[in-house]
mmCIF file of C-alpha atoms in Angstrom:
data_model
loop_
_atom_site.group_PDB
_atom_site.id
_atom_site.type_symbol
_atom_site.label_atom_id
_atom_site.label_comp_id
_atom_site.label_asym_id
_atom_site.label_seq_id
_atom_site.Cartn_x
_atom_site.Cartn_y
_atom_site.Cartn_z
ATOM 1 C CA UNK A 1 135.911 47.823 131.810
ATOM 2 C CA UNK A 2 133.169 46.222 129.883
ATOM 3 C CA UNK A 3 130.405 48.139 129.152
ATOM 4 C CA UNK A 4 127.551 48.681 130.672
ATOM 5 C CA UNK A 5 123.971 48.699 129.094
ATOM 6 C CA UNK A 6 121.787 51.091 131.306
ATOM 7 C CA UNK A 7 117.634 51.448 130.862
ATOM 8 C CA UNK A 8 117.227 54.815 131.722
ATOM 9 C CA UNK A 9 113.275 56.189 132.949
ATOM 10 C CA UNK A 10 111.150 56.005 129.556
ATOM 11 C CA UNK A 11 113.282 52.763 128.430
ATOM 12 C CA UNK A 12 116.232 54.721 126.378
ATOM 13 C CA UNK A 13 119.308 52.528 126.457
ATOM 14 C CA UNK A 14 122.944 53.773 127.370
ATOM 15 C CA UNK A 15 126.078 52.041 127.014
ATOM 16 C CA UNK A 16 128.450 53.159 130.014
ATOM 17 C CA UNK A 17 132.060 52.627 130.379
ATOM 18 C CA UNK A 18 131.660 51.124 134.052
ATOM 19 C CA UNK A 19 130.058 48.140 135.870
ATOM 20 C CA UNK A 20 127.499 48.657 138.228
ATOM 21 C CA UNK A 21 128.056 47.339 141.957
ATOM 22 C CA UNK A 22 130.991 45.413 140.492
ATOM 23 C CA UNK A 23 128.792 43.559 137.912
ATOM 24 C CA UNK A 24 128.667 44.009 133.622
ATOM 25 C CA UNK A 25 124.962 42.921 133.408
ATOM 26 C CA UNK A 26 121.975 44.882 132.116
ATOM 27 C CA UNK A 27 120.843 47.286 134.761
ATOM 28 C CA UNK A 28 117.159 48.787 134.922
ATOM 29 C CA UNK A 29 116.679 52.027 135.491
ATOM 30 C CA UNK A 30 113.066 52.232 133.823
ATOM 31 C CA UNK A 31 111.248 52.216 137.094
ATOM 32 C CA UNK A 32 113.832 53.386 139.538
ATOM 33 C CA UNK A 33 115.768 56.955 140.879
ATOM 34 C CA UNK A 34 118.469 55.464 141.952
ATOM 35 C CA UNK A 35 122.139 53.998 139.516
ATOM 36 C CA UNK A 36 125.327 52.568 141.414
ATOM 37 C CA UNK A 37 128.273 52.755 139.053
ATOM 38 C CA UNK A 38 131.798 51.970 139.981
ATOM 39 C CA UNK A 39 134.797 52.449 137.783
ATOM 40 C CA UNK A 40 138.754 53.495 138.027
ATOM 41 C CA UNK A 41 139.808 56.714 136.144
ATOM 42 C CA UNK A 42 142.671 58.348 134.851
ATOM 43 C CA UNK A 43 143.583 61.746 135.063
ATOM 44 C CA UNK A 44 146.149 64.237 133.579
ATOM 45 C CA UNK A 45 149.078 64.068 135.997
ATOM 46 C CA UNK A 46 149.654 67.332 137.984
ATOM 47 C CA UNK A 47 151.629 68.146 140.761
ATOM 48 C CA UNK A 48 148.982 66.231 143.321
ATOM 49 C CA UNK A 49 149.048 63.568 140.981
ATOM 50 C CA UNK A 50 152.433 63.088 140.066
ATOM 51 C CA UNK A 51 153.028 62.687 143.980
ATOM 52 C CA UNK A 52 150.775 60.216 144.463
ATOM 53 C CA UNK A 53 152.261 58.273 141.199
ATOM 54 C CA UNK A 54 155.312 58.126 142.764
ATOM 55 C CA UNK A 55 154.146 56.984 146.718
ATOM 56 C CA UNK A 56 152.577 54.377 145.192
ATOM 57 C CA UNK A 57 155.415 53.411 142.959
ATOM 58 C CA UNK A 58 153.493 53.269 139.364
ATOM 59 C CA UNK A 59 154.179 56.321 138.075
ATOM 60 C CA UNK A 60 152.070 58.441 135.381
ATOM 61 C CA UNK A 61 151.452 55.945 132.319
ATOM 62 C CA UNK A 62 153.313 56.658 128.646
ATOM 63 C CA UNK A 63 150.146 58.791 128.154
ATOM 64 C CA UNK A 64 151.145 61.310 130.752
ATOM 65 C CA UNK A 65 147.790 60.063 133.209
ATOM 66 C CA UNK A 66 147.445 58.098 136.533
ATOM 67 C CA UNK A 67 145.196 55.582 137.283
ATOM 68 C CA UNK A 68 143.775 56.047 140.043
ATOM 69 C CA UNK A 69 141.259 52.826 141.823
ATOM 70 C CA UNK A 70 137.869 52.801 142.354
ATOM 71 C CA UNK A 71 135.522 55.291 142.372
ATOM 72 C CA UNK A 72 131.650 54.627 143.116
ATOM 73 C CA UNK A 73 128.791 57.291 141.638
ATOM 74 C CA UNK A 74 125.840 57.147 142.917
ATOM 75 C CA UNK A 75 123.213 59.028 140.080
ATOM 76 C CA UNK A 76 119.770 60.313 141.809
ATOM 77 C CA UNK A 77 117.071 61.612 139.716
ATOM 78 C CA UNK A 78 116.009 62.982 142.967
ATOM 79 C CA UNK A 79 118.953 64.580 145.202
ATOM 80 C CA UNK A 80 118.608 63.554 149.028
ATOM 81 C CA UNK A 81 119.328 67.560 149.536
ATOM 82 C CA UNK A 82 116.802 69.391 147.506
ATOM 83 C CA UNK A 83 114.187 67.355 145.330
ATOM 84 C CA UNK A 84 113.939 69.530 142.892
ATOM 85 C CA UNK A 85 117.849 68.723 142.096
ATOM 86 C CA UNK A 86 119.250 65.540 140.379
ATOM 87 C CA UNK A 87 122.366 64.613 141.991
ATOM 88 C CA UNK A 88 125.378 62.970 141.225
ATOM 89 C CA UNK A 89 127.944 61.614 144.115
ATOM 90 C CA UNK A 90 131.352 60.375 143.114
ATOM 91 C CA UNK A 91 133.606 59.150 146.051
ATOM 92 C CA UNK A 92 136.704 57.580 145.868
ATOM 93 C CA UNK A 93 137.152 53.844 147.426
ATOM 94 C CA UNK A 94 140.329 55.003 150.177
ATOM 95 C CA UNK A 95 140.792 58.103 152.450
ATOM 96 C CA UNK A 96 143.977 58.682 151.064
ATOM 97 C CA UNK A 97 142.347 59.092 147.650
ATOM 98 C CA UNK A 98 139.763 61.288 148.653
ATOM 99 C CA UNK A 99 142.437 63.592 150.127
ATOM 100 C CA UNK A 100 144.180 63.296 146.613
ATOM 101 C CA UNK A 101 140.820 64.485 144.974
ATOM 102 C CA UNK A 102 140.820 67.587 147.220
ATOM 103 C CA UNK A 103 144.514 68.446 146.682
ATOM 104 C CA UNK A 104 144.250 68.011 142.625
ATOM 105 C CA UNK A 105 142.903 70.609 140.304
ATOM 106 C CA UNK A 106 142.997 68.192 137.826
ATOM 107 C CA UNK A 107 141.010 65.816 139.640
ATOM 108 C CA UNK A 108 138.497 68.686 140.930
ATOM 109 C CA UNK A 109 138.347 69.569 137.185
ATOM 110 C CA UNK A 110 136.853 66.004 135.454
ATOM 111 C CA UNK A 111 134.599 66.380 138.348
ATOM 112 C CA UNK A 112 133.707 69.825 137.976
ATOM 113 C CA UNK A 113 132.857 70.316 134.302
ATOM 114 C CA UNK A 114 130.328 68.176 133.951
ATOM 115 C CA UNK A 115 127.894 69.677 136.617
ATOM 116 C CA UNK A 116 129.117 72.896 135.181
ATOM 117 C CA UNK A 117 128.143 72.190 131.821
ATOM 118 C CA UNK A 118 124.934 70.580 132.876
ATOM 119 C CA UNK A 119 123.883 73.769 134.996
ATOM 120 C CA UNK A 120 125.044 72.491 138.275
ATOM 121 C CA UNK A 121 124.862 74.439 141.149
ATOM 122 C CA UNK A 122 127.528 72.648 143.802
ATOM 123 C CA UNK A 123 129.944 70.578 144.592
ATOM 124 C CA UNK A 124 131.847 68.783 147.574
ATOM 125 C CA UNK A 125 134.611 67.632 148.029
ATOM 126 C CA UNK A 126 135.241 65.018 150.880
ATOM 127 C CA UNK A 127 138.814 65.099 151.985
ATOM 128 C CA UNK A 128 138.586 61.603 153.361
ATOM 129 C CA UNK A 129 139.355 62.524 156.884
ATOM 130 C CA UNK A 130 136.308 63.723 158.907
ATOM 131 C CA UNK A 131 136.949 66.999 158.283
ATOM 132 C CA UNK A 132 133.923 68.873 156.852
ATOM 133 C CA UNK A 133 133.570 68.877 153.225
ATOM 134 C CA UNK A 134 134.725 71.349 150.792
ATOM 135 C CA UNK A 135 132.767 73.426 148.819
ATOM 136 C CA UNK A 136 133.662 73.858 145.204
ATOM 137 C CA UNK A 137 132.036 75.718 142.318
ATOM 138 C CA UNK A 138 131.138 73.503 139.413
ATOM 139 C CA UNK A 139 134.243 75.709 137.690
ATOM 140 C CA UNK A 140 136.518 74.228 139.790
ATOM 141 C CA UNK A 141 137.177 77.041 141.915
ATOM 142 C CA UNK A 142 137.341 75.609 145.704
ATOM 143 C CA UNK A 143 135.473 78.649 147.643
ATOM 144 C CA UNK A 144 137.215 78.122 150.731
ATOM 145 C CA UNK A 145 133.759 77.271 152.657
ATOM 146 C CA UNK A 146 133.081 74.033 154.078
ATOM 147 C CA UNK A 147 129.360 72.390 154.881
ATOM 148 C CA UNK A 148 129.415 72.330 158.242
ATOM 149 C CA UNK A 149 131.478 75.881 158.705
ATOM 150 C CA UNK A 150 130.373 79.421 159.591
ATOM 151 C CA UNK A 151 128.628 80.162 156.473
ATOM 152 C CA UNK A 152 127.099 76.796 155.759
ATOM 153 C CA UNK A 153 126.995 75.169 159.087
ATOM 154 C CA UNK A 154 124.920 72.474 157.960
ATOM 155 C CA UNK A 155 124.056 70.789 154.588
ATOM 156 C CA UNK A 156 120.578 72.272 154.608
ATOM 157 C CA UNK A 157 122.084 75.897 154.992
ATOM 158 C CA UNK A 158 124.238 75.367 152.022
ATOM 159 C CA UNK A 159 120.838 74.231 149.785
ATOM 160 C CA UNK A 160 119.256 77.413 150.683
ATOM 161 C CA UNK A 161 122.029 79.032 148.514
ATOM 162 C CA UNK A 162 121.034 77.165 145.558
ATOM 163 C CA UNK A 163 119.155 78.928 142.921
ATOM 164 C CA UNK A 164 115.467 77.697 142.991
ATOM 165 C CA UNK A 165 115.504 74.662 140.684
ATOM 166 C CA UNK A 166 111.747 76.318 139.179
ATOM 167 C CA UNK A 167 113.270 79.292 137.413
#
Protein backbone atom coordinates (compact mmCIF):
# COMPACT_ATOMS: atom_id res chain seq x y z
CA UNK A 1 0.00 0.00 0.00
CA UNK A 2 1.26 3.46 -0.49
CA UNK A 3 1.00 5.64 2.16
CA UNK A 4 -1.30 7.78 3.13
CA UNK A 5 -0.77 11.46 4.33
CA UNK A 6 -3.74 12.28 6.76
CA UNK A 7 -4.49 16.13 8.23
CA UNK A 8 -5.78 15.33 11.38
CA UNK A 9 -8.18 18.31 13.47
CA UNK A 10 -5.51 21.13 14.43
CA UNK A 11 -3.50 20.36 11.01
CA UNK A 12 -0.94 17.53 12.49
CA UNK A 13 0.06 15.30 9.62
CA UNK A 14 0.06 11.35 9.72
CA UNK A 15 1.44 9.02 7.35
CA UNK A 16 -0.89 5.80 7.28
CA UNK A 17 -0.20 2.52 5.80
CA UNK A 18 -3.66 2.46 3.81
CA UNK A 19 -5.52 4.39 1.06
CA UNK A 20 -8.53 6.06 1.78
CA UNK A 21 -11.80 5.05 -0.28
CA UNK A 22 -9.39 3.23 -2.59
CA UNK A 23 -7.33 6.41 -3.34
CA UNK A 24 -3.32 7.40 -2.12
CA UNK A 25 -4.01 11.21 -2.18
CA UNK A 26 -3.81 13.71 0.66
CA UNK A 27 -6.90 13.45 2.77
CA UNK A 28 -8.22 16.39 5.10
CA UNK A 29 -9.24 15.76 8.20
CA UNK A 30 -8.66 19.45 9.60
CA UNK A 31 -12.28 20.37 9.46
CA UNK A 32 -14.03 17.06 9.49
CA UNK A 33 -15.16 13.92 12.16
CA UNK A 34 -15.29 11.59 9.87
CA UNK A 35 -11.80 9.18 7.98
CA UNK A 36 -12.59 6.19 5.48
CA UNK A 37 -9.54 3.96 5.33
CA UNK A 38 -9.38 0.70 3.53
CA UNK A 39 -6.50 -1.71 3.62
CA UNK A 40 -5.76 -5.74 3.57
CA UNK A 41 -4.01 -7.21 6.70
CA UNK A 42 -2.16 -10.04 7.77
CA UNK A 43 -2.48 -11.92 10.73
CA UNK A 44 -0.62 -14.67 12.71
CA UNK A 45 -2.11 -17.91 11.39
CA UNK A 46 -4.19 -19.85 13.99
CA UNK A 47 -6.39 -22.57 13.77
CA UNK A 48 -9.36 -20.16 12.17
CA UNK A 49 -6.82 -18.90 10.03
CA UNK A 50 -4.97 -21.69 8.88
CA UNK A 51 -8.51 -23.04 7.66
CA UNK A 52 -9.32 -20.35 5.79
CA UNK A 53 -5.59 -20.40 4.15
CA UNK A 54 -6.23 -23.56 2.96
CA UNK A 55 -10.21 -23.07 1.46
CA UNK A 56 -8.91 -20.50 -0.35
CA UNK A 57 -5.89 -22.33 -1.59
CA UNK A 58 -2.97 -19.66 -0.60
CA UNK A 59 -1.87 -20.88 2.36
CA UNK A 60 -0.10 -18.91 5.39
CA UNK A 61 2.92 -16.89 3.71
CA UNK A 62 6.87 -17.97 4.57
CA UNK A 63 6.24 -15.53 7.49
CA UNK A 64 3.77 -17.80 9.17
CA UNK A 65 0.63 -14.90 8.40
CA UNK A 66 -2.43 -14.79 6.02
CA UNK A 67 -3.50 -12.15 4.06
CA UNK A 68 -6.58 -11.61 4.37
CA UNK A 69 -8.63 -8.76 1.63
CA UNK A 70 -10.07 -5.73 2.37
CA UNK A 71 -10.99 -4.28 5.33
CA UNK A 72 -12.69 -0.67 5.54
CA UNK A 73 -12.35 1.56 9.06
CA UNK A 74 -14.36 4.04 9.44
CA UNK A 75 -12.57 6.60 12.39
CA UNK A 76 -15.31 9.01 14.18
CA UNK A 77 -14.18 11.63 16.47
CA UNK A 78 -17.73 11.46 17.46
CA UNK A 79 -19.22 7.74 17.84
CA UNK A 80 -22.87 7.46 16.27
CA UNK A 81 -23.58 5.51 19.81
CA UNK A 82 -22.53 7.80 22.55
CA UNK A 83 -20.95 11.33 21.66
CA UNK A 84 -18.92 11.50 24.22
CA UNK A 85 -17.00 8.29 22.61
CA UNK A 86 -14.63 8.32 19.53
CA UNK A 87 -15.22 5.31 17.58
CA UNK A 88 -13.49 3.18 15.39
CA UNK A 89 -15.40 0.51 12.94
CA UNK A 90 -13.38 -2.06 11.08
CA UNK A 91 -15.44 -4.48 8.83
CA UNK A 92 -14.25 -6.86 6.58
CA UNK A 93 -15.22 -6.56 2.64
CA UNK A 94 -17.10 -10.48 2.45
CA UNK A 95 -19.47 -12.35 4.88
CA UNK A 96 -17.34 -15.14 4.87
CA UNK A 97 -14.56 -12.95 6.28
CA UNK A 98 -16.46 -11.43 8.84
CA UNK A 99 -17.38 -14.92 10.10
CA UNK A 100 -13.51 -15.63 10.00
CA UNK A 101 -13.00 -12.47 12.27
CA UNK A 102 -15.47 -13.90 14.82
CA UNK A 103 -14.03 -17.45 14.80
CA UNK A 104 -10.18 -16.13 15.18
CA UNK A 105 -8.61 -15.08 18.40
CA UNK A 106 -5.96 -13.89 16.52
CA UNK A 107 -7.99 -11.78 14.44
CA UNK A 108 -10.21 -10.59 17.57
CA UNK A 109 -6.77 -9.82 19.11
CA UNK A 110 -5.15 -7.00 16.41
CA UNK A 111 -8.57 -5.69 16.82
CA UNK A 112 -8.82 -5.78 20.39
CA UNK A 113 -5.60 -4.27 21.72
CA UNK A 114 -5.73 -1.22 20.39
CA UNK A 115 -9.10 -0.02 21.96
CA UNK A 116 -7.74 -1.76 24.96
CA UNK A 117 -4.72 0.14 25.14
CA UNK A 118 -6.44 3.34 24.23
CA UNK A 119 -9.09 2.89 27.15
CA UNK A 120 -11.77 1.42 25.06
CA UNK A 121 -14.77 0.35 26.45
CA UNK A 122 -16.39 -2.23 23.60
CA UNK A 123 -16.26 -4.06 20.88
CA UNK A 124 -18.40 -6.00 18.16
CA UNK A 125 -17.95 -8.34 16.29
CA UNK A 126 -20.23 -8.83 13.14
CA UNK A 127 -20.31 -12.43 12.12
CA UNK A 128 -21.32 -11.53 8.60
CA UNK A 129 -24.57 -13.33 8.66
CA UNK A 130 -27.47 -11.33 10.21
CA UNK A 131 -27.04 -12.73 13.27
CA UNK A 132 -26.71 -10.13 16.07
CA UNK A 133 -23.34 -8.95 16.81
CA UNK A 134 -20.95 -10.17 19.30
CA UNK A 135 -19.83 -8.49 22.12
CA UNK A 136 -16.17 -8.60 22.95
CA UNK A 137 -14.06 -6.95 25.64
CA UNK A 138 -11.29 -4.80 24.28
CA UNK A 139 -9.03 -7.91 25.90
CA UNK A 140 -10.25 -10.09 23.55
CA UNK A 141 -12.40 -12.01 25.68
CA UNK A 142 -15.82 -12.64 23.60
CA UNK A 143 -18.51 -12.24 26.62
CA UNK A 144 -20.93 -14.43 25.13
CA UNK A 145 -23.63 -11.43 24.85
CA UNK A 146 -24.83 -10.19 21.69
CA UNK A 147 -26.45 -6.45 20.92
CA UNK A 148 -29.64 -7.27 20.25
CA UNK A 149 -29.89 -10.32 23.03
CA UNK A 150 -31.41 -10.53 26.52
CA UNK A 151 -28.99 -8.40 28.22
CA UNK A 152 -28.37 -5.84 25.53
CA UNK A 153 -31.41 -6.05 23.41
CA UNK A 154 -30.62 -3.08 21.57
CA UNK A 155 -27.45 -1.00 20.79
CA UNK A 156 -28.58 1.80 23.07
CA UNK A 157 -28.92 -0.74 26.07
CA UNK A 158 -25.43 -1.89 25.55
CA UNK A 159 -24.11 2.12 25.73
CA UNK A 160 -25.74 2.45 28.99
CA UNK A 161 -23.07 -0.08 30.22
CA UNK A 162 -20.32 2.08 29.22
CA UNK A 163 -18.51 3.93 31.84
CA UNK A 164 -19.45 7.69 31.59
CA UNK A 165 -16.92 9.07 29.10
CA UNK A 166 -16.69 12.43 31.89
CA UNK A 167 -14.89 10.57 34.65
Amino acid sequence: MPPLEVTLPGGEPIVLPFTSQFGSGPVDCSTGSTLDLDTSLKFDADDALRAYAQQSGSGPGADGRVRVGYIYVTVRSVSLLHPGYPSVQCWAATSGTSRLFARSAGVRTVFTAPAAGSGGVCCLFDTGDGAPEQVCRPNGEIVRETAGGPRFPDRGALVTAWPDPGK
